[in-house]
CSV table of C-alpha atoms and ligand atoms in Angstrom, one decimal:
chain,number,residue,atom,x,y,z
A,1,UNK,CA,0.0,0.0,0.0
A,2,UNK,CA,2.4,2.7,1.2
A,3,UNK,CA,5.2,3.8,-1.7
A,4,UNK,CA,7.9,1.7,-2.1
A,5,UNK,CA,11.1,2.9,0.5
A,6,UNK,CA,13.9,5.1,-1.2
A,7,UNK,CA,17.0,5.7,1.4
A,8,UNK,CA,18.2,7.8,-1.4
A,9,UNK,CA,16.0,10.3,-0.7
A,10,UNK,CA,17.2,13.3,1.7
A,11,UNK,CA,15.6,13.4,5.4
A,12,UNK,CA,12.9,16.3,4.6
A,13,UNK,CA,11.9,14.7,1.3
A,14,UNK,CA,11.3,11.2,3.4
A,15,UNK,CA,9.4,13.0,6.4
A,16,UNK,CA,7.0,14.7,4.3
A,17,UNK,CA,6.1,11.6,2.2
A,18,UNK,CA,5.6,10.1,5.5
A,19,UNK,CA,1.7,10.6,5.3
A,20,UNK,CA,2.1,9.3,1.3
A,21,UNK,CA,-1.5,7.1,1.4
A,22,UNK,CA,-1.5,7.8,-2.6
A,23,UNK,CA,-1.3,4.5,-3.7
A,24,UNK,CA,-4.9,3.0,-1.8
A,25,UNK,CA,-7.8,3.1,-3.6
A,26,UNK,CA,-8.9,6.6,-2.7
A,27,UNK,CA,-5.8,8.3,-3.7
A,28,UNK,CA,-6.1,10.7,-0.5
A,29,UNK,CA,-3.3,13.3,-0.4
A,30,UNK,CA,-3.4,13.1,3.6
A,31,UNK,CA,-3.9,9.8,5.0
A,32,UNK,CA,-7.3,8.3,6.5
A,33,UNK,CA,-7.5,6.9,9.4
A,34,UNK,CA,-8.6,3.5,9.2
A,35,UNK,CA,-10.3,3.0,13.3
A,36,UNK,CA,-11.9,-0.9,12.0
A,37,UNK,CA,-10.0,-3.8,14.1
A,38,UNK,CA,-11.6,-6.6,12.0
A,39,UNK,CA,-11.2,-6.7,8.2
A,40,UNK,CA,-13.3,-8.7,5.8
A,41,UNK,CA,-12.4,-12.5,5.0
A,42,UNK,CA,-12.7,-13.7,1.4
A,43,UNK,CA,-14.3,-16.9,0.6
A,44,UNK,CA,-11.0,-18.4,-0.4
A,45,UNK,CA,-9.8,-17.2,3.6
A,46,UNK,CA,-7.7,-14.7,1.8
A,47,UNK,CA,-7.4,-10.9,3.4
A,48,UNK,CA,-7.1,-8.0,1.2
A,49,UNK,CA,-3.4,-6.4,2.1
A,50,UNK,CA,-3.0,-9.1,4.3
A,51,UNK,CA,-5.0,-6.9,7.3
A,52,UNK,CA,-7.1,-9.4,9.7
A,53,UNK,CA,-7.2,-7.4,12.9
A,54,UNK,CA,-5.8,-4.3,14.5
A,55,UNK,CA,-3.5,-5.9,17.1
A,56,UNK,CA,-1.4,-7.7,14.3
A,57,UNK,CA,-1.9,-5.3,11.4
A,58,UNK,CA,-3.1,-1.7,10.7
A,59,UNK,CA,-2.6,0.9,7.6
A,60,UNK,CA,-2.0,3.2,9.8
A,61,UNK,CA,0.6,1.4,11.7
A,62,UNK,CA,1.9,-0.1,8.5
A,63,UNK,CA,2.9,3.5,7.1
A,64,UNK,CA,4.1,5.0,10.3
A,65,UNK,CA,6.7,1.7,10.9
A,66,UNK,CA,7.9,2.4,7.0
A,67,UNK,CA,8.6,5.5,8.2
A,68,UNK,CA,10.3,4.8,10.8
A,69,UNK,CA,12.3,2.4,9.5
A,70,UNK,CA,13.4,4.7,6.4
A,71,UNK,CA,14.4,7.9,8.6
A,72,UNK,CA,16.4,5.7,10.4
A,73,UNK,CA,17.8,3.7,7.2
A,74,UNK,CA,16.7,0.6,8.6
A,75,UNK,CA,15.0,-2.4,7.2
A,76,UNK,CA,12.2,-3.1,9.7
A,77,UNK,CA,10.6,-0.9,12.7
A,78,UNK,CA,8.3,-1.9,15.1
A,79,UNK,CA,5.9,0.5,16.6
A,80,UNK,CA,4.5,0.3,20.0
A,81,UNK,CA,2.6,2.4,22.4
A,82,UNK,CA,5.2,3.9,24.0
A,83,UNK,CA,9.0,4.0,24.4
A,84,UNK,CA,8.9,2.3,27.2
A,85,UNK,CA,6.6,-0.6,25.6
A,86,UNK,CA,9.2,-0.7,23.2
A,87,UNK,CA,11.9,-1.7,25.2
A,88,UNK,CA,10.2,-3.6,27.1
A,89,UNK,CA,9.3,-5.7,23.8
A,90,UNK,CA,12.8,-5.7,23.0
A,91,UNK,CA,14.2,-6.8,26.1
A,92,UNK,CA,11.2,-9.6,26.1
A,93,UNK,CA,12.5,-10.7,22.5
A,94,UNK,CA,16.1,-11.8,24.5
A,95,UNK,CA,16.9,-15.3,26.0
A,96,UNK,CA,16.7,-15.4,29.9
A,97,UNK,CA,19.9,-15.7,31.1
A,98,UNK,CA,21.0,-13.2,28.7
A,99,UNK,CA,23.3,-10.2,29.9
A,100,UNK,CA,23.0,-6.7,29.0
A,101,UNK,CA,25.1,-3.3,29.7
A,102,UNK,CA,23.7,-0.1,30.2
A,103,UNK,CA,25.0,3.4,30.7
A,104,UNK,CA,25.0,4.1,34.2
A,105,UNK,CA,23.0,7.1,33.6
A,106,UNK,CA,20.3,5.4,31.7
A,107,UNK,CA,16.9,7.3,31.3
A,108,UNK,CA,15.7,6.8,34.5
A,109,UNK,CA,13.2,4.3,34.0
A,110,UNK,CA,15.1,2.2,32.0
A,111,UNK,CA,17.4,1.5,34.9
A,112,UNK,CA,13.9,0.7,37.3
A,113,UNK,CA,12.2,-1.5,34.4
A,114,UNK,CA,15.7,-3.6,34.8
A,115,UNK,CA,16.0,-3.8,38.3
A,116,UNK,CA,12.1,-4.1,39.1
A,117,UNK,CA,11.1,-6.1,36.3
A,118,UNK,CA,13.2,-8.0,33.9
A,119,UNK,CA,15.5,-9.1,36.3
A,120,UNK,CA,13.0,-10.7,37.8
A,121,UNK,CA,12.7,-12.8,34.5
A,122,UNK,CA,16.6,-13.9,34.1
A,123,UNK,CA,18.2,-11.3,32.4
A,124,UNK,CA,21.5,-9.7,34.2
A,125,UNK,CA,22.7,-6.0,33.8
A,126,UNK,CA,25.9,-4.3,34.8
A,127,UNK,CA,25.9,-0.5,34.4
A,128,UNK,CA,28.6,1.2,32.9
A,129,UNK,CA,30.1,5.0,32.4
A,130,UNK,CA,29.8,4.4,28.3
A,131,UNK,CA,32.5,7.9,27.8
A,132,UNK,CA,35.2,5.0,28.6
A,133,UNK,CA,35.3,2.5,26.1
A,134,UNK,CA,37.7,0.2,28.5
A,135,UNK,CA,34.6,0.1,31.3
A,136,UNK,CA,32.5,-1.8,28.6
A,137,UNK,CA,35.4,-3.8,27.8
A,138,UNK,CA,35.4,-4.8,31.4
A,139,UNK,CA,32.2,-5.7,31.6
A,140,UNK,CA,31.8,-7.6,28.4
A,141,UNK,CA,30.5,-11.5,29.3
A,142,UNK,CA,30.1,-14.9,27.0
A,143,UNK,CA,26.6,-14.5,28.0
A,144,UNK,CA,26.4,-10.6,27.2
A,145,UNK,CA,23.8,-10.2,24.0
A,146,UNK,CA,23.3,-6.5,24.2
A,147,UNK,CA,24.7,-3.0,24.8
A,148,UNK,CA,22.4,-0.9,25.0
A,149,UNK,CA,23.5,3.2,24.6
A,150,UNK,CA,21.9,6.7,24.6
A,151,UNK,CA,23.7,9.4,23.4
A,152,UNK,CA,23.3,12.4,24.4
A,153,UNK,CA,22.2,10.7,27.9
A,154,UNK,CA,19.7,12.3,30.0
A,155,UNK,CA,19.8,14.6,32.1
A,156,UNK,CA,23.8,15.0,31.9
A,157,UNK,CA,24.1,14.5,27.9
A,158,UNK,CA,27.2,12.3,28.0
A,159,UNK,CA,28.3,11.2,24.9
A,160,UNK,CA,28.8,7.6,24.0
A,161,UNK,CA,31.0,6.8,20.7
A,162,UNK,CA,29.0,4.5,18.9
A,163,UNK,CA,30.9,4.1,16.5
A,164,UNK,CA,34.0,2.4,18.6
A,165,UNK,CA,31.2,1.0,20.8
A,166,UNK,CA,29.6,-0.6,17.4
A,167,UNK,CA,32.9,-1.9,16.3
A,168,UNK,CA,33.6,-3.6,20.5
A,169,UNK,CA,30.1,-5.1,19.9
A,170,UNK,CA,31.0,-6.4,16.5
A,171,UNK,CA,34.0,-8.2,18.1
A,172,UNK,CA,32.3,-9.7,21.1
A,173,UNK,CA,29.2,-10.9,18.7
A,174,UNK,CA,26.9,-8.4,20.7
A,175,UNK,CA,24.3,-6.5,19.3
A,176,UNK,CA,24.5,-2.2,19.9
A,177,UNK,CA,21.0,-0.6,20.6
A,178,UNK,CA,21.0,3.0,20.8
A,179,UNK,CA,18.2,4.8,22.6
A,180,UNK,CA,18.0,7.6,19.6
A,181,UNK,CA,14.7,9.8,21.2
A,182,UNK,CA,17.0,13.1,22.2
A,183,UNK,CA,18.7,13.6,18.7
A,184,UNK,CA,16.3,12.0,16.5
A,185,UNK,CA,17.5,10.9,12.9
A,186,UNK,CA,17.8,14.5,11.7
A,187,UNK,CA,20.9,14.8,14.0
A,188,UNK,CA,22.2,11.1,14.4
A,189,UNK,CA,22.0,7.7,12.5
A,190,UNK,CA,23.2,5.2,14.4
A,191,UNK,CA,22.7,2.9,12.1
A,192,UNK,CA,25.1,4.3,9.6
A,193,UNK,CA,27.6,4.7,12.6
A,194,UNK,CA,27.3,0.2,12.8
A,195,UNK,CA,24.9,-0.1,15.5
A,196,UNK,CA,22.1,-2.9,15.1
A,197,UNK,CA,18.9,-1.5,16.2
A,198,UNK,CA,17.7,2.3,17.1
A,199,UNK,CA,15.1,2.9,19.3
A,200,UNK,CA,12.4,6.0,20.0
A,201,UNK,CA,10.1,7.7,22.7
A,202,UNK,CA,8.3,8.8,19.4
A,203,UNK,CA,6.3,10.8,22.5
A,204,UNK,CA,8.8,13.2,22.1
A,205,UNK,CA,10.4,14.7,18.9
A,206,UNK,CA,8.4,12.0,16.5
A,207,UNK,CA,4.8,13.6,17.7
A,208,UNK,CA,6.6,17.1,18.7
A,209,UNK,CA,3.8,18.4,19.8
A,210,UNK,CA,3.1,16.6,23.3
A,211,UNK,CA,-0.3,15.2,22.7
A,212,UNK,CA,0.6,11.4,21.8
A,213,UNK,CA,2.5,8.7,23.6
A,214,UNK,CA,4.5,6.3,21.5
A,215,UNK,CA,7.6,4.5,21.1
A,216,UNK,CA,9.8,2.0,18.0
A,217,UNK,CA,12.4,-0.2,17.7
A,218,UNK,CA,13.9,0.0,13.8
A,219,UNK,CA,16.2,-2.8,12.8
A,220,UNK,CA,19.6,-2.6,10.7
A,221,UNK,CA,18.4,-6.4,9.2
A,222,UNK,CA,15.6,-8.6,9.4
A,223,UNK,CA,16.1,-12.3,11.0
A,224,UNK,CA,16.1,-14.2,14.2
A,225,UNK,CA,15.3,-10.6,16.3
A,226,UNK,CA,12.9,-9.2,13.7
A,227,UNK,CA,10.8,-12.5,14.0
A,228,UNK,CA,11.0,-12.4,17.7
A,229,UNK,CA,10.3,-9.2,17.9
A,230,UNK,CA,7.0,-9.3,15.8
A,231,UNK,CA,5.7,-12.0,18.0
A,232,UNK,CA,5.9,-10.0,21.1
A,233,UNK,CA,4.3,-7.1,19.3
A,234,UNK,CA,1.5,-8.8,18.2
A,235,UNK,CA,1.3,-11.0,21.2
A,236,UNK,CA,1.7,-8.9,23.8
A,237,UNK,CA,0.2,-6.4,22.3
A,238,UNK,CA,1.1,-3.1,23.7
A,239,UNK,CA,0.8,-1.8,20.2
A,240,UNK,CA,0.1,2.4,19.4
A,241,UNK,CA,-3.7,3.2,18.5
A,242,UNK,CA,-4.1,3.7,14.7
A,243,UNK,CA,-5.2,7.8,15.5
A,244,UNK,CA,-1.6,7.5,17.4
A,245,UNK,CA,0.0,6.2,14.7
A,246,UNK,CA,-1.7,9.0,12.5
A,247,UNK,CA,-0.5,11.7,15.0
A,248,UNK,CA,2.8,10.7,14.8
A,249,UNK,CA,2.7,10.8,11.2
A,250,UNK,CA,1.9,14.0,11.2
A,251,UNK,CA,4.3,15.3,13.0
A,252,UNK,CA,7.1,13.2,11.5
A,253,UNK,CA,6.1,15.5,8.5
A,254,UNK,CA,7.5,18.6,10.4
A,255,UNK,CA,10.5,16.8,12.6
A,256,UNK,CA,13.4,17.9,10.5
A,257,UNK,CA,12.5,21.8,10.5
A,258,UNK,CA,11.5,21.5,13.9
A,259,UNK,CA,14.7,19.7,15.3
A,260,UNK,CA,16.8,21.6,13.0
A,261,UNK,CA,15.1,24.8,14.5
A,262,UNK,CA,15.3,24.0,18.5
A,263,UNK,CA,18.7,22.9,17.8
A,264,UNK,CA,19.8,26.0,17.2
A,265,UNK,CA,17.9,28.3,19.6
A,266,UNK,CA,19.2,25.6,22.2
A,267,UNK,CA,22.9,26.5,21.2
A,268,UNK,CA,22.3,29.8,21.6
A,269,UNK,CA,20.6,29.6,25.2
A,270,UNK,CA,23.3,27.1,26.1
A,271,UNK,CA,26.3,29.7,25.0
A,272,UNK,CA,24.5,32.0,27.0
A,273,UNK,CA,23.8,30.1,30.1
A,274,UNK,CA,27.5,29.8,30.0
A,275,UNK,CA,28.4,33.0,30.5
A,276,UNK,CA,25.9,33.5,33.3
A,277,UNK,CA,27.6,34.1,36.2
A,278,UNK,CA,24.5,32.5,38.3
A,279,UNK,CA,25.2,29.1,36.7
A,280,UNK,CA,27.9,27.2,37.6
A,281,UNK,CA,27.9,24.5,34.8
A,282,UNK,CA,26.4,24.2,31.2
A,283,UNK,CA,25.9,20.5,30.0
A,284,UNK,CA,25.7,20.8,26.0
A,285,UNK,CA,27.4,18.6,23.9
A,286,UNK,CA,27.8,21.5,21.6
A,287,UNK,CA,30.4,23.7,24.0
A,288,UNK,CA,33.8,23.6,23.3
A,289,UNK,CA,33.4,23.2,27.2
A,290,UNK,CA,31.7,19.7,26.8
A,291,UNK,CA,34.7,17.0,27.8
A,292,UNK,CA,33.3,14.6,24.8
A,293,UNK,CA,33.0,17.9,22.2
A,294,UNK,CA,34.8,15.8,19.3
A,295,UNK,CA,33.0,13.1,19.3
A,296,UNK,CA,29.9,14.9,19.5
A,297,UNK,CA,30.5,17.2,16.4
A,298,UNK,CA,32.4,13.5,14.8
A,299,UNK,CA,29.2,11.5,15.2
A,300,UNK,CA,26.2,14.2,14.9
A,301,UNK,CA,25.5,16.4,12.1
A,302,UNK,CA,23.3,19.9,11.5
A,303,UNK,CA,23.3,20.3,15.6
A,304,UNK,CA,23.7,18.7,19.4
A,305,UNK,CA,20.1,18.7,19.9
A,306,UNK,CA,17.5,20.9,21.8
A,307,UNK,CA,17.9,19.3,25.1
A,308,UNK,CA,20.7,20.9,27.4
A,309,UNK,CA,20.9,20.9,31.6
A,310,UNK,CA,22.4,23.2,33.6
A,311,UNK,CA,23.7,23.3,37.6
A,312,UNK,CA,22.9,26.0,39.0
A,313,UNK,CA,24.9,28.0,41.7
A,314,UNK,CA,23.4,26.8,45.1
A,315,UNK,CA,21.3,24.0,46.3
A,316,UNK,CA,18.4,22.0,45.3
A,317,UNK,CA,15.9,25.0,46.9
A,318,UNK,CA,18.0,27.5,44.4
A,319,UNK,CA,17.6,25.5,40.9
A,320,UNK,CA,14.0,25.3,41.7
A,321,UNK,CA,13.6,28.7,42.9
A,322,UNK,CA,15.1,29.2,39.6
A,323,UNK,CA,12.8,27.1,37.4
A,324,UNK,CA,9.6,28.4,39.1
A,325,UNK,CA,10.6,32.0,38.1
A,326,UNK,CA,10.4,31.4,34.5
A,327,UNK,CA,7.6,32.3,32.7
A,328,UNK,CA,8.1,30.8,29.1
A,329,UNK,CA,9.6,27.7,30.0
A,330,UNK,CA,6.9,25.5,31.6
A,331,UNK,CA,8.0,23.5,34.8
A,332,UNK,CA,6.9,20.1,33.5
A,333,UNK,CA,8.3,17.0,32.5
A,334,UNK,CA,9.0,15.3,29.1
A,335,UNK,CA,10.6,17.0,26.3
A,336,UNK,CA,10.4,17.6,21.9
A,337,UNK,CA,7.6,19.5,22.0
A,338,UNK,CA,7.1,22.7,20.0
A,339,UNK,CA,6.9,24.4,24.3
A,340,UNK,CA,10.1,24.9,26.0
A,341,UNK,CA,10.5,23.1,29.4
A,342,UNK,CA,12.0,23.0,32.6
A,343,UNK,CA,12.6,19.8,35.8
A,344,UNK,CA,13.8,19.4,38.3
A,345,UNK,CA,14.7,15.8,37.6
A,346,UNK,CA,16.2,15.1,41.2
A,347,UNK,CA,12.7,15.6,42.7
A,348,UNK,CA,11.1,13.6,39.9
A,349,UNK,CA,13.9,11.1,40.1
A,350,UNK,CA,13.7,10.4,44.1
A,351,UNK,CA,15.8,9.0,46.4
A,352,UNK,CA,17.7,6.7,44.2
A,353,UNK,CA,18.9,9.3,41.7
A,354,UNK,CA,22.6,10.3,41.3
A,355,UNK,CA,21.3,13.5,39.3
A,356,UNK,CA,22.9,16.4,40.9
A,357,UNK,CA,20.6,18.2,43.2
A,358,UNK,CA,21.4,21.7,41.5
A,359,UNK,CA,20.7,20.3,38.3
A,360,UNK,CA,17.9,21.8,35.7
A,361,UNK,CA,16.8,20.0,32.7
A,362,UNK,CA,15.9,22.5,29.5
A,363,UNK,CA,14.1,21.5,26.7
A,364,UNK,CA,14.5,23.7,24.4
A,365,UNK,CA,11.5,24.9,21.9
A,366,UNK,CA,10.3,26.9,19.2
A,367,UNK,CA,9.7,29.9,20.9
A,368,UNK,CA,12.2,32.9,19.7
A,369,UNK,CA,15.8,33.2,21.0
A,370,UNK,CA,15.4,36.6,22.5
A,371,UNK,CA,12.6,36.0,24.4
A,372,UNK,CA,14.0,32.7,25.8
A,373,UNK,CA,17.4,34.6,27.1
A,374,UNK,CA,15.0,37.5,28.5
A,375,UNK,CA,12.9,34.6,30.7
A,376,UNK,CA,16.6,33.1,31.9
A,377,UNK,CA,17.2,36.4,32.5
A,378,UNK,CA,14.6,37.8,34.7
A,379,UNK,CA,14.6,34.3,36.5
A,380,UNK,CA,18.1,34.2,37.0
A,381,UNK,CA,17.8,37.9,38.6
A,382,UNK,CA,15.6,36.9,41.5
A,383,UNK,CA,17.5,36.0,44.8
B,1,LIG,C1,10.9,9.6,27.3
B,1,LIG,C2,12.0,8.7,27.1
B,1,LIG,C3,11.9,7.3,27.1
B,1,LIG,C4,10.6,6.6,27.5
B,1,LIG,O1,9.6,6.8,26.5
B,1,LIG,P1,8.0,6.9,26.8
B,1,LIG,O2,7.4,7.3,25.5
B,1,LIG,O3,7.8,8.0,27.9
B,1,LIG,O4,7.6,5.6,27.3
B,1,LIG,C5,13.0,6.6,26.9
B,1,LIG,N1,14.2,7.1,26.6
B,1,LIG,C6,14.4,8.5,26.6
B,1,LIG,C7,15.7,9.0,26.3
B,1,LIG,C8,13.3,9.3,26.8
B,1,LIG,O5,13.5,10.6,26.8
């Protein structure tokens, strides 16, 4: 049904035709959405496009995961209700006893859906500081089947190489996932840097616009994983709505300007921050200042993102006096919306978090430049 992929094609030209429904038999220019989760049986027990029922199949879902798949130059994607759904299907398409390494700064949840749930269900992790390639090295097992990554990490944006971590993977016969939400394809392809699989909170720069919860794996080749992995979407079935799906769509169709855009505003704000003699610290992976700076500007391309965190001079009650003094950024979590936002993450992270106490997360927006620096201003002012 949907056109035929073309990884020729430049990142704009393939986000745009992500909504391209032309070929069905309606010729729409935007797509429908198809809401039926039965489709009609022929007498022979054929289905027309091969759709029986929503859980397994939908247009919808079928043209968002082509999407997905070519933004990231991959071969197959898998789209699921959320990013954490998404891992979780991963992780549930592994062996038990299987061992996997992490960052030790993981996403936050990440690191809780390890320890409070798969571990449970015989899978091993050993967190690691991914900016030293020897740490992995260490912690490298027969039994280890995966290394999972995300770069820029959240909240501190540490910067893994994926590239030499793609090439220790390759050596050890692990596979490299890399948790892609924060730069989004506009600004990193991991597949093209050897890593195996790419994943998304599609909640955030995918959908852009805060409104739709969602999540993807995208593999570099189909085989043993893809199989697995389409069992457990289908049969565990925490699979994305097709009006989801739709949303996404739509704003996949915008996520190059709009990355391209916060991107830059965030680099400005973050040169400014720097300066400010209120702040103590700028964490940007696009400051001469940031300790892996070369391998940022090595492996990303057209910007360092839109999400940046700073420590504030002071305690925990001065970042937050801080962040509830702005007035454009919204104190709120989640990020990649068109809105700038602020957190607090140490509060939202609770006692286990090793997020410094002074630390604000920023996510930058489409808001202008001027009037972001005047908020940081004003709020950086008050005593
Ligand atoms: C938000 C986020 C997730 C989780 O995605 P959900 O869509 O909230 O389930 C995972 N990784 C990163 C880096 C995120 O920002």
């Amino acid at each position: 049904m949907p056109l035929p992929m073309n990884k020729n094609q430049n990142i704009e030209t393939i986000a745009v035709k992500s909504a391209d429904y032309s070929l069905t038999d309606t010729r729409p220019v935007s797509p429908p959405l198809y809401l039926s989760t039965t489709y009609h049986r022929s007498e022979d027990g054929s289905y027309t496009n091969d759709f029986v029922y929503t859980r397994s199949g939908n247009p919808n879902r079928e043209l968002l995961e082509k999407s997905l798949a070519e933004l990231e130059k991959g071969t197959v994607a898998f789209a699921f209700a959320s990013g954490m759904a998404a891992i979780s299907a991963l992780f549930q398409s592994l062996e038990p006893g299987d061992h996997v390494i992490l960052p030790d700064d993981v996403y936050f949840n990440v690191r809780t859906l390890c320890t409070e749930v798969f571990e449970r269900w015989g899978l091993a992790f050993t967190w690691v500081d991914m900016t030293d390639l020897s740490k992995i090295e260490e912690a490298l097992r027969p039994e280890t089947a995966l290394i999972w990554a995300e770069s820029p990490s959240n909240p501190q944006l540490k910067i893994t190489d994926i590239a030499a971590v793609a090439r220790l993977a390759k050596e050890r016969k692990c596979l490299l996932a890399v948790d892609n939400t924060w730069p989004s394809p506009v600004l990193q392809q991991p597949l093209d840097l050897g890593a195996d699989i790419v994943m998304h909170s599609t909640t955030k720069y995918f959908g852009g616009h805060s409104d739709v919860l969602g999540g993807c794996i995208v593999l570099k080749e189909e085989g043993p994983l893809s199989k697995r992995m389409s069992h457990v979407q289908t049969l565990s079935g925490a699979v994305p709505s097709p009006f989801d799906c739709w949303l996404i769509g739509r704003g996949i169709q915008t996520l190059p300007l709009r990355v391209k855009a916060q991107s830059k505003n965030a680099a400005a704000l973050a040169h400014y921050l720097e300066e400010h003699p209120a702040i103590m610290k700028v964490n940007y992976p696009g400051l001469r200042s940031h300790p892996q700076y070369s391998v940022a500007l090595a492996q990303m391309k057209e910007g360092f993102g839109a999400m940046l965190s700073v420590l504030v001079k002071g305690n925990a009650e001065k970042a937050i006096t801080v962040a509830n003094a702005l007035r454009l950024f919204t104190t709120a979590t989640s990020l990649g919306g068109v809105e700038s936002l602020v957190e607090h993450r140490r509060s939202v992270e609770g006692d286990k978090s090793t997020t410094p106490a002074n630390l604000l997360r920023i996510s930058v927006g489409l808001e202008h430049i001027d009037d972001m620096i005047a908020d940081w201003d004003q709020a950086l002012a008050k005593k």
